[in-house]
Tab-separated table of C-alpha atoms in Angstrom:
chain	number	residue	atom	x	y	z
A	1	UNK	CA	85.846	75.184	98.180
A	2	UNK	CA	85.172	78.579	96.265
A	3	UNK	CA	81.679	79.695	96.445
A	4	UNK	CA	79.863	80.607	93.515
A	5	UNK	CA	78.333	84.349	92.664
A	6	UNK	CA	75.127	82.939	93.404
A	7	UNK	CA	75.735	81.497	97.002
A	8	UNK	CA	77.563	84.768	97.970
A	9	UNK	CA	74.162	86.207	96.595
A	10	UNK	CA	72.489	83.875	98.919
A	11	UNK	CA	74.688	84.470	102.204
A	12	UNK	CA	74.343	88.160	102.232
A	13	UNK	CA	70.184	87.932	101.563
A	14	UNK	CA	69.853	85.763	104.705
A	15	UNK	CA	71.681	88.349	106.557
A	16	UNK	CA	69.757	90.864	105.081
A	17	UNK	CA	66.733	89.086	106.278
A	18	UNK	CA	64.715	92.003	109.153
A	19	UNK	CA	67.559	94.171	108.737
A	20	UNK	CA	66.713	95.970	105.176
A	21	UNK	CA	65.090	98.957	106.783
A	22	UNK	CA	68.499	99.319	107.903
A	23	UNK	CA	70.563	98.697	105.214
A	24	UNK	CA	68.593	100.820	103.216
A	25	UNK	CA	69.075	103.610	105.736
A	26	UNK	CA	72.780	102.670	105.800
A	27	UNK	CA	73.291	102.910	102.203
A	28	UNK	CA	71.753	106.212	101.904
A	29	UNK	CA	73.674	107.340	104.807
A	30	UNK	CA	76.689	106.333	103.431
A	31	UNK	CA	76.586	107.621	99.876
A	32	UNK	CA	75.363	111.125	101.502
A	33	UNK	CA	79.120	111.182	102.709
A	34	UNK	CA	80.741	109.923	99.559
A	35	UNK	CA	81.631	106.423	100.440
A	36	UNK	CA	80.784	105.072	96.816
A	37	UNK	CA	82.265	107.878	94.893
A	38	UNK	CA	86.134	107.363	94.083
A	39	UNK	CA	88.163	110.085	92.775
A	40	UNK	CA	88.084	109.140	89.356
A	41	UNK	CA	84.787	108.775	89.130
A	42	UNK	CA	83.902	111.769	90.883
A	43	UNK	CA	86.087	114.365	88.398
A	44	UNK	CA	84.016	112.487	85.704
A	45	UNK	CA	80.432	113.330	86.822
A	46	UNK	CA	81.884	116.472	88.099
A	47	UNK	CA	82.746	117.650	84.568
A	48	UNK	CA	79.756	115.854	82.905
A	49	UNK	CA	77.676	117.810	85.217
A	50	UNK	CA	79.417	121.240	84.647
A	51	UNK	CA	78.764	121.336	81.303
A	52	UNK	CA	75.684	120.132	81.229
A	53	UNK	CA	74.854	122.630	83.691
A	54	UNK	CA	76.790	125.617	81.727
A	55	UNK	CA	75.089	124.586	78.429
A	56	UNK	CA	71.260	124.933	80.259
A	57	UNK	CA	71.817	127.676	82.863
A	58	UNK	CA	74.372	129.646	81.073
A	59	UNK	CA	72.349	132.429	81.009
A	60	UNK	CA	71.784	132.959	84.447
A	61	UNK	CA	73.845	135.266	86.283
A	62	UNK	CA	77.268	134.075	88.375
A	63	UNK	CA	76.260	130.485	87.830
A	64	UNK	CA	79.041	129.415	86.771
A	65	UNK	CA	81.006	130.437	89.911
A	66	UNK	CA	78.221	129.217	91.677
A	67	UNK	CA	78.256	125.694	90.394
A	68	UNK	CA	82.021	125.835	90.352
A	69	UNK	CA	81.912	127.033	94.306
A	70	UNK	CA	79.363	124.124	95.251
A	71	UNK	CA	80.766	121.333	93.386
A	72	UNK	CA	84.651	121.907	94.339
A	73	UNK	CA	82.783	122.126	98.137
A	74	UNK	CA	81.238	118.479	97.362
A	75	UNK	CA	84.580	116.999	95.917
A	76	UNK	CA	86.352	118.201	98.850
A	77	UNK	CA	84.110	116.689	101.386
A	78	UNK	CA	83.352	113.313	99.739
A	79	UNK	CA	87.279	113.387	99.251
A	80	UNK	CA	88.139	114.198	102.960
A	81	UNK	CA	85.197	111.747	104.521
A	82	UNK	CA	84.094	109.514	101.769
A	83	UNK	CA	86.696	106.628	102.961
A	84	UNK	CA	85.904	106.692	106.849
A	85	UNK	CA	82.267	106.159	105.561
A	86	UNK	CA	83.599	103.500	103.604
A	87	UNK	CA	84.522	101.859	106.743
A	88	UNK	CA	81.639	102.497	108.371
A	89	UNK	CA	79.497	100.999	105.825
A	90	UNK	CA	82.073	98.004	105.768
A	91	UNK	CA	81.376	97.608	109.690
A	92	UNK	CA	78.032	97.636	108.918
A	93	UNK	CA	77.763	95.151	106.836
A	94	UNK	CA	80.163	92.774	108.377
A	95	UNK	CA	78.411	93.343	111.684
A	96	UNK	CA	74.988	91.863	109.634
A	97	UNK	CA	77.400	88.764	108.853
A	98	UNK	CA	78.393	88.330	112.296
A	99	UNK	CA	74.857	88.629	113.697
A	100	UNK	CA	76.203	91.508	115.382
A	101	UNK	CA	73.573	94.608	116.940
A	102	UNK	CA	74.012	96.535	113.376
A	103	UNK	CA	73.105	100.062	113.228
A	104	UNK	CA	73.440	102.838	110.082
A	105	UNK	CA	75.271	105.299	112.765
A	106	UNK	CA	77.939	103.214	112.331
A	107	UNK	CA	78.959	104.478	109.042
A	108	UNK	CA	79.887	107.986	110.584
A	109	UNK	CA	81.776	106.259	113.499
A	110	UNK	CA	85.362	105.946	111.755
A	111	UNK	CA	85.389	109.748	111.346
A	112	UNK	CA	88.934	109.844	113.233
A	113	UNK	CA	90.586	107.750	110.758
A	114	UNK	CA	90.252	110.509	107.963
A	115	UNK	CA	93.896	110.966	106.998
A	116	UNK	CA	94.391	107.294	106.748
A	117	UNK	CA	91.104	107.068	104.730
A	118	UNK	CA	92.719	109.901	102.405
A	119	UNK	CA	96.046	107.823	102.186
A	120	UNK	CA	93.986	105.415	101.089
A	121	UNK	CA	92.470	106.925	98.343
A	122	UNK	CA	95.208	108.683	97.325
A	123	UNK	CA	97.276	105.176	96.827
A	124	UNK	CA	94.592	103.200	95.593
A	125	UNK	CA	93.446	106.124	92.685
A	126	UNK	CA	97.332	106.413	91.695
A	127	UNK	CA	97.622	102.984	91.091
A	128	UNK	CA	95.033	101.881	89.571
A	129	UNK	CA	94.854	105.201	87.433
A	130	UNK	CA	98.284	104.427	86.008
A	131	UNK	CA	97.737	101.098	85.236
A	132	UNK	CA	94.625	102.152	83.095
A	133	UNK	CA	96.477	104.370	81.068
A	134	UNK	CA	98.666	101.578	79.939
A	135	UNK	CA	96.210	99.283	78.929
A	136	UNK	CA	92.521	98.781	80.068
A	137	UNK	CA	93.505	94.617	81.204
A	138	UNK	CA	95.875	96.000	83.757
A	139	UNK	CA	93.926	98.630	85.341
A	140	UNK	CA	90.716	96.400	85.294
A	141	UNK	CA	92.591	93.565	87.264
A	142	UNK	CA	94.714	96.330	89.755
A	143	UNK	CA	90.969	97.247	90.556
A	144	UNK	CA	90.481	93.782	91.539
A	145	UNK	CA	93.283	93.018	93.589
A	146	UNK	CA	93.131	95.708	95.526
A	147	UNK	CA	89.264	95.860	95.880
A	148	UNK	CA	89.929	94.060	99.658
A	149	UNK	CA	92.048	96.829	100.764
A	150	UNK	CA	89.219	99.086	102.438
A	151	UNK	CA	87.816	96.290	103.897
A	152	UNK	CA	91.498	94.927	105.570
A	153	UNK	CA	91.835	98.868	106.675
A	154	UNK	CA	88.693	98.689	108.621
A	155	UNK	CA	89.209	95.302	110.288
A	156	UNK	CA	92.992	96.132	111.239
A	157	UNK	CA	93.339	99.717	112.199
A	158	UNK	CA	96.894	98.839	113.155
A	159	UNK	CA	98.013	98.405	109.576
A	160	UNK	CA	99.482	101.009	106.872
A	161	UNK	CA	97.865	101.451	103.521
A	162	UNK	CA	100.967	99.759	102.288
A	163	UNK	CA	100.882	96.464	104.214
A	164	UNK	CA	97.043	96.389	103.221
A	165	UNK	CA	97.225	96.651	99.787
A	166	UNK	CA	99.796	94.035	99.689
A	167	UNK	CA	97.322	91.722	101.661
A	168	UNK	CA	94.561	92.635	99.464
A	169	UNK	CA	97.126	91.288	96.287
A	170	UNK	CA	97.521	88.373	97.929
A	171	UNK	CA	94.073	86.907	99.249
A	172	UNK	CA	92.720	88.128	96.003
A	173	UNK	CA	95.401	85.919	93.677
A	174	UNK	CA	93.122	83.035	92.229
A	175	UNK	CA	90.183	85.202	93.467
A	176	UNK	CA	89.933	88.637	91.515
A	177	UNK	CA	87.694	86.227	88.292
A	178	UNK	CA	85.276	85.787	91.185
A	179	UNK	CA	84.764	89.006	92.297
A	180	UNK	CA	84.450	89.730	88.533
A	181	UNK	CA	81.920	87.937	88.376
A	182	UNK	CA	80.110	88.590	91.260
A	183	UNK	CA	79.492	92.241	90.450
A	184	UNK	CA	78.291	91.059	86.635
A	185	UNK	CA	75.774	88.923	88.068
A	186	UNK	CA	74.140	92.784	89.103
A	187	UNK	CA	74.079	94.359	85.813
A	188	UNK	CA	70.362	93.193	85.756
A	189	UNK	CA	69.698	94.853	89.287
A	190	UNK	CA	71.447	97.853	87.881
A	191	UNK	CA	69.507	97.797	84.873
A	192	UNK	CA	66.315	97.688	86.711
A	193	UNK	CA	67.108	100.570	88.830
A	194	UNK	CA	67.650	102.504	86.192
A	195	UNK	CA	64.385	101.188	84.337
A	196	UNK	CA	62.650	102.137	87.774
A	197	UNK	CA	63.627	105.634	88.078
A	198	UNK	CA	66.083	104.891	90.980
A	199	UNK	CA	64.224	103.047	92.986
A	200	UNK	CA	65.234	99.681	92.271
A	201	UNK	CA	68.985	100.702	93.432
A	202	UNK	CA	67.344	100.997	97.399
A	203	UNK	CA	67.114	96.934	96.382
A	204	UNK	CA	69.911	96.619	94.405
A	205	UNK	CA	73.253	98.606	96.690
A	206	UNK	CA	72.263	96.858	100.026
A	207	UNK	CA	72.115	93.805	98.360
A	208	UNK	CA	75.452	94.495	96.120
A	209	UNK	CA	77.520	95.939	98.770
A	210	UNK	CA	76.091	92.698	101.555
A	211	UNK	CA	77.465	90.169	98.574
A	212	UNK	CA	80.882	91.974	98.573
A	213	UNK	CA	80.921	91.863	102.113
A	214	UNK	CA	80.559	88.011	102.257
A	215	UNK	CA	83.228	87.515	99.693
A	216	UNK	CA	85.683	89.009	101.554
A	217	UNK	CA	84.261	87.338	104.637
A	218	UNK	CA	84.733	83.824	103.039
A	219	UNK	CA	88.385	84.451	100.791
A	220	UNK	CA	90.061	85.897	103.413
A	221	UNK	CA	89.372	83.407	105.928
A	222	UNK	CA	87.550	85.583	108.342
A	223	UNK	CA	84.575	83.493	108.054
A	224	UNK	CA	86.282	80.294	109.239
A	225	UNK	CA	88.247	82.409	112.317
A	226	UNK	CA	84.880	84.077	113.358
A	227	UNK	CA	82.848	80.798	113.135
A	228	UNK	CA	85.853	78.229	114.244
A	229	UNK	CA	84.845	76.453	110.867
A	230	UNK	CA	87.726	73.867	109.947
């Protein structure tokens, strides 16, 4: 039986229970190396913040190289190690699920896997770029069915980027209106961190990313393996 957006809620807040010091820490942790920032919408801040940055500071000298230095610096290294801290984080927050020790120095622990985490990136952005530019329906539901792929990549380091996005297509068929849903049912949290200046998001991420994390636990039938549920 499919769980609703509210018990997945539920799930990942028990098994945030005495560990949000550290999923706090491992949130921050993680978007210091880029884990939540995909290409696309990386090159979008990157420009809004260029010329909002040219249209204040233009008058001071070499900024403009300077800000063009530092940011191509950041979109190269969230690029090159945003996806093993992806897997990290994912590790993190499966190991809360499991009741396993979980600690935030696991996000920086997949650092090895960085070409495959590039691959990764590379395919997904493509794909779901292309499909956007046809119509917004497509490219909204390729984001979906693929949305499992980091967390399949991280779980089976023996598989290509290929074989996982094919796996993500196909747990995710009859699931990607859930997922939908599930990250909807935040728009209030977001709202509220925004409201609060940022600090409702050190509530709101842990508790987002935790929720994802137990959606893919239960749809892909990891749940049921790791708990010998029938």
């Amino acid at each position: 039986m499919k769980l609703t957006a509210a018990e997945y809620r539920d799930i990942a807040k028990d098994s945030l229970r005495g560990n949000w010091g550290k999923a706090v820490a491992a949130t921050l942790l993680a978007a210091g190396f880029g884990a939540f920032c995909t290409s696309a919408h990386f090159i979008v801040l990157f420009l809004v913040g260029m010329g909002v940055s040219m249209a204040v500071f233009e008058g001071i000298p070499h900024f403009f190289l300077w800000i063009l230095l530092g940011g191509t610096a950041l979109a190269l290294f969230y690029f090159f190690v945003g996806g093993t801290a992806r897997f990290g984080f994912i590790d993190f927050n499966l190991a809360l699920l499991d009741r396993r020790e979980a600690s935030p120095a696991m996000v920086v622990r997949h650092l090895g896997q960085m070409w495959r985490a590039v691959y990764m990136k590379l395919a997904l952005f493509s794909c779901e770029f292309f499909l956007t530019l046809l119509f917004v329906v497509p490219g909204v539901i390729a984001i979906h069915s693929y949305a499992m792929v980091p967390y399949i990549l991280e779980e089976k380091p023996e598989y290509s980027v290929g074989k996982a996005m094919r796996m993500s297509k196909k747990i995710m068929r009859g699931n990607r209106w859930q997922l939908f849903c599930l990250r909807v049912s935040f728009l209030g949290w977001y709202l509220l961190g925004i409201l609060s200046l940022g600090l409702g998001f050190f509530y709101m991420l842990p508790y987002l990313h935790a929720s994802e994390a137990v959606f893919y636990n239960e749809i892909s039938g990891r749940a049921d393996a790791y708990y010998g549920r029938k």
